[in-house]
PDB file of C-alpha atoms in Angstrom:
ATOM      1  CA  UNK A 283      -2.278  -1.610 -17.330  1.00 62.00           C
ATOM      2  CA  UNK A 284      -4.565  -2.457 -14.473  1.00 69.00           C
ATOM      3  CA  UNK A 285      -6.316   0.483 -12.887  1.00 78.00           C
ATOM      4  CA  UNK A 286      -8.606   0.962  -9.947  1.00 91.00           C
ATOM      5  CA  UNK A 287     -10.954   3.921  -9.850  1.00 95.00           C
ATOM      6  CA  UNK A 288     -11.844   4.910  -6.303  1.00 97.00           C
ATOM      7  CA  UNK A 289     -14.500   7.447  -5.389  1.00 96.00           C
ATOM      8  CA  UNK A 290     -15.082   9.849  -3.908  1.00 97.00           C
ATOM      9  CA  UNK A 291     -11.638  11.430  -3.714  1.00 96.00           C
ATOM     10  CA  UNK A 292     -12.531  13.251  -0.512  1.00 96.00           C
ATOM     11  CA  UNK A 293     -15.373  13.477   1.959  1.00 96.00           C
ATOM     12  CA  UNK A 294     -16.195  15.990   4.682  1.00 96.00           C
ATOM     13  CA  UNK A 295     -18.767  14.645   7.086  1.00 96.00           C
ATOM     14  CA  UNK A 296     -20.207  15.286  10.525  1.00 97.00           C
ATOM     15  CA  UNK A 297     -19.422  12.956  13.393  1.00 97.00           C
ATOM     16  CA  UNK A 298     -22.065  10.239  13.587  1.00 97.00           C
ATOM     17  CA  UNK A 299     -22.775  10.122   9.875  1.00 97.00           C
ATOM     18  CA  UNK A 300     -22.342   7.021   7.761  1.00 97.00           C
ATOM     19  CA  UNK A 301     -19.772   6.943   4.973  1.00 96.00           C
ATOM     20  CA  UNK A 302     -19.600   4.961   1.765  1.00 97.00           C
ATOM     21  CA  UNK A 303     -16.792   4.692  -0.752  1.00 97.00           C
ATOM     22  CA  UNK A 304     -16.223   2.351  -3.674  1.00 97.00           C
ATOM     23  CA  UNK A 305     -13.744   1.028  -6.166  1.00 97.00           C
ATOM     24  CA  UNK A 306     -14.129  -0.269  -9.678  1.00 96.00           C
ATOM     25  CA  UNK A 307     -11.600  -2.062 -11.792  1.00 94.00           C
ATOM     26  CA  UNK A 308     -11.053  -2.699 -15.471  1.00 90.00           C
ATOM     27  CA  UNK A 309      -9.969  -6.248 -14.658  1.00 89.00           C
ATOM     28  CA  UNK A 310     -10.859  -9.061 -12.286  1.00 90.00           C
ATOM     29  CA  UNK A 311      -9.131  -9.517  -8.950  1.00 90.00           C
ATOM     30  CA  UNK A 312      -9.295 -12.574  -6.708  1.00 86.00           C
ATOM     31  CA  UNK A 313      -8.665 -10.542  -3.580  1.00 90.00           C
ATOM     32  CA  UNK A 314      -9.837  -7.085  -2.629  1.00 93.00           C
ATOM     33  CA  UNK A 315      -8.325  -5.261   0.322  1.00 94.00           C
ATOM     34  CA  UNK A 316      -9.180  -2.050   2.128  1.00 97.00           C
ATOM     35  CA  UNK A 317      -6.404  -0.126   3.884  1.00 97.00           C
ATOM     36  CA  UNK A 318      -6.388   3.025   6.016  1.00 98.00           C
ATOM     37  CA  UNK A 319      -3.456   5.424   6.167  1.00 98.00           C
ATOM     38  CA  UNK A 320      -3.048   7.881   9.039  1.00 96.00           C
ATOM     39  CA  UNK A 321      -0.806  10.930   8.545  1.00 91.00           C
ATOM     40  CA  UNK A 322       2.879  10.011   8.715  1.00 91.00           C
ATOM     41  CA  UNK A 323       2.140   6.294   8.861  1.00 94.00           C
ATOM     42  CA  UNK A 324       1.984   3.364   6.483  1.00 96.00           C
ATOM     43  CA  UNK A 325      -1.278   1.810   5.267  1.00 96.00           C
ATOM     44  CA  UNK A 326      -2.931  -0.559   7.733  1.00 95.00           C
ATOM     45  CA  UNK A 327      -5.196  -3.370   6.587  1.00 94.00           C
ATOM     46  CA  UNK A 328      -8.848  -2.971   7.573  1.00 95.00           C
ATOM     47  CA  UNK A 329     -10.684  -5.696   5.691  1.00 95.00           C
ATOM     48  CA  UNK A 330      -9.726  -8.482   3.266  1.00 93.00           C
ATOM     49  CA  UNK A 331     -12.229  -9.998   0.821  1.00 93.00           C
ATOM     50  CA  UNK A 332     -11.627 -13.298  -0.971  1.00 91.00           C
ATOM     51  CA  UNK A 333     -14.887 -14.456  -2.540  1.00 91.00           C
ATOM     52  CA  UNK A 334     -17.162 -12.766  -5.044  1.00 93.00           C
ATOM     53  CA  UNK A 335     -20.252 -11.526  -3.249  1.00 94.00           C
ATOM     54  CA  UNK A 336     -18.582 -11.772   0.160  1.00 93.00           C
ATOM     55  CA  UNK A 337     -19.736  -9.238   2.754  1.00 96.00           C
ATOM     56  CA  UNK A 338     -17.373  -8.773   5.690  1.00 95.00           C
ATOM     57  CA  UNK A 339     -17.539  -6.575   8.770  1.00 95.00           C
ATOM     58  CA  UNK A 340     -14.880  -5.277  11.123  1.00 94.00           C
ATOM     59  CA  UNK A 341     -16.542  -3.294  13.897  1.00 96.00           C
ATOM     60  CA  UNK A 342     -18.229  -0.274  12.309  1.00 97.00           C
ATOM     61  CA  UNK A 343     -16.705  -1.113   8.918  1.00 97.00           C
ATOM     62  CA  UNK A 344     -18.401  -3.261   6.307  1.00 98.00           C
ATOM     63  CA  UNK A 345     -16.994  -4.145   2.903  1.00 97.00           C
ATOM     64  CA  UNK A 346     -18.280  -6.185  -0.008  1.00 97.00           C
ATOM     65  CA  UNK A 347     -16.554  -7.977  -2.878  1.00 95.00           C
ATOM     66  CA  UNK A 348     -18.622  -7.392  -6.006  1.00 95.00           C
ATOM     67  CA  UNK A 349     -20.163 -10.338  -7.844  1.00 95.00           C
ATOM     68  CA  UNK A 350     -18.305  -9.458 -11.040  1.00 93.00           C
ATOM     69  CA  UNK A 351     -15.017  -9.346  -9.072  1.00 92.00           C
ATOM     70  CA  UNK A 352     -14.410  -5.922 -10.580  1.00 93.00           C
ATOM     71  CA  UNK A 353     -15.656  -3.762  -7.733  1.00 95.00           C
ATOM     72  CA  UNK A 354     -15.861  -3.354  -3.987  1.00 97.00           C
ATOM     73  CA  UNK A 355     -17.325  -0.908  -1.513  1.00 97.00           C
ATOM     74  CA  UNK A 356     -16.508   0.097   2.049  1.00 98.00           C
ATOM     75  CA  UNK A 357     -19.056   1.503   4.477  1.00 98.00           C
ATOM     76  CA  UNK A 358     -18.261   3.147   7.802  1.00 98.00           C
ATOM     77  CA  UNK A 359     -21.180   3.579  10.155  1.00 97.00           C
ATOM     78  CA  UNK A 360     -21.529   6.228  12.862  1.00 97.00           C
ATOM     79  CA  UNK A 361     -18.232   7.922  12.052  1.00 97.00           C
ATOM     80  CA  UNK A 362     -16.007   9.243  14.841  1.00 97.00           C
ATOM     81  CA  UNK A 363     -13.109  11.735  14.707  1.00 95.00           C
ATOM     82  CA  UNK A 364     -10.466   8.989  14.698  1.00 95.00           C
ATOM     83  CA  UNK A 365     -11.857   7.709  11.393  1.00 97.00           C
ATOM     84  CA  UNK A 366     -10.027  10.622   9.759  1.00 97.00           C
ATOM     85  CA  UNK A 367      -7.438   9.459   7.254  1.00 97.00           C
ATOM     86  CA  UNK A 368      -7.010   8.179   3.725  1.00 98.00           C
ATOM     87  CA  UNK A 369      -8.756   4.962   2.755  1.00 98.00           C
ATOM     88  CA  UNK A 370      -7.369   2.880  -0.085  1.00 97.00           C
ATOM     89  CA  UNK A 371      -8.851  -0.030  -1.928  1.00 97.00           C
ATOM     90  CA  UNK A 372      -6.413  -2.505  -3.439  1.00 95.00           C
ATOM     91  CA  UNK A 373      -6.720  -5.446  -5.776  1.00 93.00           C
ATOM     92  CA  UNK A 374      -4.243  -8.248  -5.360  1.00 87.00           C
ATOM     93  CA  UNK A 375      -2.760  -9.811  -8.497  1.00 78.00           C
ATOM     94  CA  UNK A 376      -1.555 -13.345  -7.756  1.00 76.00           C
ATOM     95  CA  UNK A 377      -0.347 -13.685 -11.342  1.00 76.00           C
ATOM     96  CA  UNK A 378       2.184 -10.948 -10.665  1.00 73.00           C
ATOM     97  CA  UNK A 379       3.787 -11.949  -7.415  1.00 71.00           C
ATOM     98  CA  UNK A 380       0.928 -10.780  -5.239  1.00 76.00           C
ATOM     99  CA  UNK A 381       1.450  -7.131  -6.015  1.00 83.00           C
ATOM    100  CA  UNK A 382      -1.239  -4.712  -4.912  1.00 89.00           C
ATOM    101  CA  UNK A 383      -2.889  -2.335  -7.358  1.00 92.00           C
ATOM    102  CA  UNK A 384      -4.159   0.632  -5.349  1.00 95.00           C
ATOM    103  CA  UNK A 385      -7.036   2.994  -5.911  1.00 96.00           C
ATOM    104  CA  UNK A 386      -6.404   6.735  -5.717  1.00 96.00           C
ATOM    105  CA  UNK A 387      -7.603   6.923  -2.124  1.00 96.00           C
ATOM    106  CA  UNK A 388     -10.518   8.607  -0.356  1.00 97.00           C
ATOM    107  CA  UNK A 389      -9.522  11.292   2.116  1.00 97.00           C
ATOM    108  CA  UNK A 390     -12.020  11.387   4.972  1.00 97.00           C
ATOM    109  CA  UNK A 391     -12.478  14.375   7.267  1.00 97.00           C
ATOM    110  CA  UNK A 392     -14.828  14.113  10.255  1.00 96.00           C
ATOM    111  CA  UNK A 393     -16.111  17.231  11.960  1.00 93.00           C
ATOM    112  CA  UNK A 394     -16.831  16.752  15.683  1.00 89.00           C
TER     113      UNK A 394
ATOM    114  CA  UNK B1211       7.603  -5.207  18.366  1.00 67.00           C
ATOM    115  CA  UNK B1212       7.679  -3.495  14.992  1.00 71.00           C
ATOM    116  CA  UNK B1213       6.630  -5.894  12.228  1.00 91.00           C
ATOM    117  CA  UNK B1214       8.092  -3.979   9.267  1.00 96.00           C
ATOM    118  CA  UNK B1215      10.665  -1.337  10.122  1.00 96.00           C
ATOM    119  CA  UNK B1216      12.397   0.965   7.705  1.00 96.00           C
ATOM    120  CA  UNK B1217      15.102   3.541   8.246  1.00 97.00           C
ATOM    121  CA  UNK B1218      15.478   6.405   8.064  1.00 97.00           C
ATOM    122  CA  UNK B1219      12.007   7.903   8.497  1.00 96.00           C
ATOM    123  CA  UNK B1220      13.111  11.181   6.938  1.00 97.00           C
ATOM    124  CA  UNK B1221      15.852  11.751   4.382  1.00 98.00           C
ATOM    125  CA  UNK B1222      16.784  15.132   2.940  1.00 98.00           C
ATOM    126  CA  UNK B1223      19.557  15.152   0.379  1.00 98.00           C
ATOM    127  CA  UNK B1224      20.912  17.078  -2.573  1.00 97.00           C
ATOM    128  CA  UNK B1225      20.453  16.244  -6.223  1.00 97.00           C
ATOM    129  CA  UNK B1226      23.075  13.900  -7.550  1.00 97.00           C
ATOM    130  CA  UNK B1227      23.724  12.158  -4.249  1.00 98.00           C
ATOM    131  CA  UNK B1228      23.415   8.408  -3.657  1.00 98.00           C
ATOM    132  CA  UNK B1229      21.314   7.212  -0.732  1.00 98.00           C
ATOM    133  CA  UNK B1230      19.952   3.986   0.749  1.00 98.00           C
ATOM    134  CA  UNK B1231      16.813   3.072   2.639  1.00 98.00           C
ATOM    135  CA  UNK B1232      16.795  -0.065   4.770  1.00 98.00           C
ATOM    136  CA  UNK B1233      13.886  -2.373   5.542  1.00 98.00           C
ATOM    137  CA  UNK B1234      13.557  -5.323   7.876  1.00 97.00           C
ATOM    138  CA  UNK B1235      10.578  -7.529   8.710  1.00 96.00           C
ATOM    139  CA  UNK B1236      10.235  -9.915  11.636  1.00 95.00           C
ATOM    140  CA  UNK B1237       7.053 -11.628  10.448  1.00 92.00           C
ATOM    141  CA  UNK B1238       8.729 -14.566   8.741  1.00 91.00           C
ATOM    142  CA  UNK B1239       7.240 -13.540   5.394  1.00 90.00           C
ATOM    143  CA  UNK B1240       8.760 -14.737   2.137  1.00 88.00           C
ATOM    144  CA  UNK B1241       7.910 -11.713   0.023  1.00 90.00           C
ATOM    145  CA  UNK B1242       8.938  -8.102   0.412  1.00 93.00           C
ATOM    146  CA  UNK B1243       8.019  -5.024  -1.620  1.00 93.00           C
ATOM    147  CA  UNK B1244       8.893  -1.413  -2.214  1.00 96.00           C
ATOM    148  CA  UNK B1245       6.054   0.992  -2.974  1.00 95.00           C
ATOM    149  CA  UNK B1246       6.309   4.670  -3.862  1.00 96.00           C
ATOM    150  CA  UNK B1247       3.691   7.216  -2.761  1.00 97.00           C
ATOM    151  CA  UNK B1248       3.721  10.445  -4.719  1.00 94.00           C
ATOM    152  CA  UNK B1249       2.585  13.913  -3.682  1.00 93.00           C
ATOM    153  CA  UNK B1250      -1.006  13.034  -4.637  1.00 92.00           C
ATOM    154  CA  UNK B1251      -0.872  10.055  -2.250  1.00 93.00           C
ATOM    155  CA  UNK B1252      -0.977   7.539  -5.097  1.00 94.00           C
ATOM    156  CA  UNK B1253       0.693   4.254  -4.134  1.00 95.00           C
ATOM    157  CA  UNK B1254       2.506   2.281  -6.825  1.00 93.00           C
ATOM    158  CA  UNK B1255       4.617  -0.829  -6.581  1.00 92.00           C
ATOM    159  CA  UNK B1256       8.267  -0.579  -7.548  1.00 94.00           C
ATOM    160  CA  UNK B1257       9.805  -3.950  -6.717  1.00 92.00           C
ATOM    161  CA  UNK B1258       8.944  -7.302  -5.215  1.00 90.00           C
ATOM    162  CA  UNK B1259      11.325  -9.943  -3.907  1.00 90.00           C
ATOM    163  CA  UNK B1260      10.503 -13.502  -2.934  1.00 87.00           C
ATOM    164  CA  UNK B1261      13.117 -15.365  -0.922  1.00 85.00           C
ATOM    165  CA  UNK B1262      15.818 -12.945  -2.082  1.00 84.00           C
ATOM    166  CA  UNK B1263      14.831 -13.255  -5.753  1.00 88.00           C
ATOM    167  CA  UNK B1264      13.522 -10.327  -7.799  1.00 89.00           C
ATOM    168  CA  UNK B1265       9.943 -11.039  -8.883  1.00 86.00           C
ATOM    169  CA  UNK B1266       8.632  -7.666  -9.972  1.00 84.00           C
ATOM    170  CA  UNK B1267      10.402  -4.646 -11.436  1.00 86.00           C
ATOM    171  CA  UNK B1268       7.797  -2.108 -12.460  1.00 86.00           C
ATOM    172  CA  UNK B1269       9.746  -0.138 -15.079  1.00 78.00           C
ATOM    173  CA  UNK B1270      11.624   1.728 -12.398  1.00 87.00           C
ATOM    174  CA  UNK B1271      14.717   3.684 -13.562  1.00 91.00           C
ATOM    175  CA  UNK B1272      17.871   1.656 -13.100  1.00 92.00           C
ATOM    176  CA  UNK B1273      19.132   4.315 -10.702  1.00 96.00           C
ATOM    177  CA  UNK B1274      17.007   2.410  -8.201  1.00 96.00           C
ATOM    178  CA  UNK B1275      18.589  -0.856  -7.141  1.00 94.00           C
ATOM    179  CA  UNK B1276      16.973  -3.090  -4.547  1.00 94.00           C
ATOM    180  CA  UNK B1277      19.089  -5.577  -2.629  1.00 94.00           C
ATOM    181  CA  UNK B1278      17.859  -8.462  -0.504  1.00 94.00           C
ATOM    182  CA  UNK B1279      20.648 -10.012   1.593  1.00 93.00           C
ATOM    183  CA  UNK B1280      18.157 -12.423   3.152  1.00 92.00           C
ATOM    184  CA  UNK B1281      14.399 -12.847   3.106  1.00 90.00           C
ATOM    185  CA  UNK B1282      13.949 -10.610   6.156  1.00 95.00           C
ATOM    186  CA  UNK B1283      15.669  -7.614   4.586  1.00 96.00           C
ATOM    187  CA  UNK B1284      15.063  -5.573   1.460  1.00 96.00           C
ATOM    188  CA  UNK B1285      17.084  -2.410   1.006  1.00 97.00           C
ATOM    189  CA  UNK B1286      16.675   0.245  -1.662  1.00 97.00           C
ATOM    190  CA  UNK B1287      19.661   2.101  -3.054  1.00 97.00           C
ATOM    191  CA  UNK B1288      19.146   5.151  -5.224  1.00 97.00           C
ATOM    192  CA  UNK B1289      21.935   6.623  -7.350  1.00 97.00           C
ATOM    193  CA  UNK B1290      22.162  10.142  -8.731  1.00 97.00           C
ATOM    194  CA  UNK B1291      19.053  11.396  -6.966  1.00 97.00           C
ATOM    195  CA  UNK B1292      16.743  13.682  -8.919  1.00 97.00           C
ATOM    196  CA  UNK B1293      14.127  16.179  -7.756  1.00 97.00           C
ATOM    197  CA  UNK B1294      11.382  13.890  -9.061  1.00 95.00           C
ATOM    198  CA  UNK B1295      12.484  11.142  -6.705  1.00 96.00           C
ATOM    199  CA  UNK B1296      11.019  13.098  -3.804  1.00 97.00           C
ATOM    200  CA  UNK B1297       8.234  10.932  -2.391  1.00 97.00           C
ATOM    201  CA  UNK B1298       7.389   8.617   0.482  1.00 98.00           C
ATOM    202  CA  UNK B1299       8.789   5.122   0.016  1.00 98.00           C
ATOM    203  CA  UNK B1300       7.080   2.222   1.770  1.00 98.00           C
ATOM    204  CA  UNK B1301       8.467  -1.215   2.410  1.00 97.00           C
ATOM    205  CA  UNK B1302       5.957  -4.042   2.843  1.00 95.00           C
ATOM    206  CA  UNK B1303       5.999  -7.779   3.374  1.00 93.00           C
ATOM    207  CA  UNK B1304       3.545 -10.622   2.951  1.00 88.00           C
ATOM    208  CA  UNK B1305       3.424 -14.402   2.719  1.00 84.00           C
ATOM    209  CA  UNK B1306       3.944 -15.806  -0.761  1.00 75.00           C
ATOM    210  CA  UNK B1307       0.900 -16.844  -2.744  1.00 67.00           C
ATOM    211  CA  UNK B1308      -2.821 -16.906  -1.928  1.00 64.00           C
ATOM    212  CA  UNK B1309      -3.461 -17.032   1.777  1.00 65.00           C
ATOM    213  CA  UNK B1310      -7.191 -16.528   2.088  1.00 61.00           C
ATOM    214  CA  UNK B1311      -6.543 -15.056   5.489  1.00 62.00           C
ATOM    215  CA  UNK B1312      -6.858 -11.384   6.324  1.00 59.00           C
ATOM    216  CA  UNK B1313      -4.137 -11.528   8.963  1.00 60.00           C
ATOM    217  CA  UNK B1314      -1.661 -12.686   6.323  1.00 67.00           C
ATOM    218  CA  UNK B1315      -1.920  -9.840   3.854  1.00 83.00           C
ATOM    219  CA  UNK B1316       0.726  -7.179   3.229  1.00 87.00           C
ATOM    220  CA  UNK B1317       2.042  -5.285   6.238  1.00 91.00           C
ATOM    221  CA  UNK B1318       3.560  -1.883   5.551  1.00 95.00           C
ATOM    222  CA  UNK B1319       6.364  -0.034   7.248  1.00 96.00           C
ATOM    223  CA  UNK B1320       5.983   3.561   8.439  1.00 96.00           C
ATOM    224  CA  UNK B1321       7.527   4.976   5.286  1.00 97.00           C
ATOM    225  CA  UNK B1322      10.613   7.008   4.451  1.00 98.00           C
ATOM    226  CA  UNK B1323       9.951  10.560   3.333  1.00 97.00           C
ATOM    227  CA  UNK B1324      12.662  11.391   0.810  1.00 98.00           C
ATOM    228  CA  UNK B1325      13.161  15.033  -0.107  1.00 98.00           C
ATOM    229  CA  UNK B1326      15.635  15.878  -2.848  1.00 98.00           C
ATOM    230  CA  UNK B1327      16.731  19.523  -2.941  1.00 97.00           C
TER     231      UNK B1327
END
């Protein structure tokens, strides 16, 4: 079945540092999404990517849709304590009812 | 205004019991989903409904039965609960088909933490 490999699994960083995480897939997706999950909450969409090579920003967050359509990365610049949470990449499969295939998640801890 | 709301937020029950989780969305979306998040935080789709019709059933045990009375509601009924069913269950909704718009991707509810003892 389709799988997404997300790395790193966890990160412990100092406030103000930049963060980078990425996802690779064994198959092509037409849409890549990045979600953030706070404790006790559901995932919230951060960035959506629709075209190969697309680079999109949302405040301090920047994400890119890989040219091969099999990978994506998310960068967070100048991290702050409220960036703490679990970040998930997801590939959207339109051939299967728009279901999302999620990566394993990157748990981010930010030390003030 | 809660976009996707699910109840209850917490559910503790004994093995063998039958329980239901309810989900409602007020976004006007055509498609609703149930996802399961295990203890390692891995999210996996269980079911998808489009306009009350089952689209996806990801080899979930038939003890799990989704029901969609209308396109704004998707409930999940679980029979004969087992210890391994303990997890967080998320309802989500989205428009049907490619949207190309970030504000039209899947919205998730707050989750229902199910604990089977």
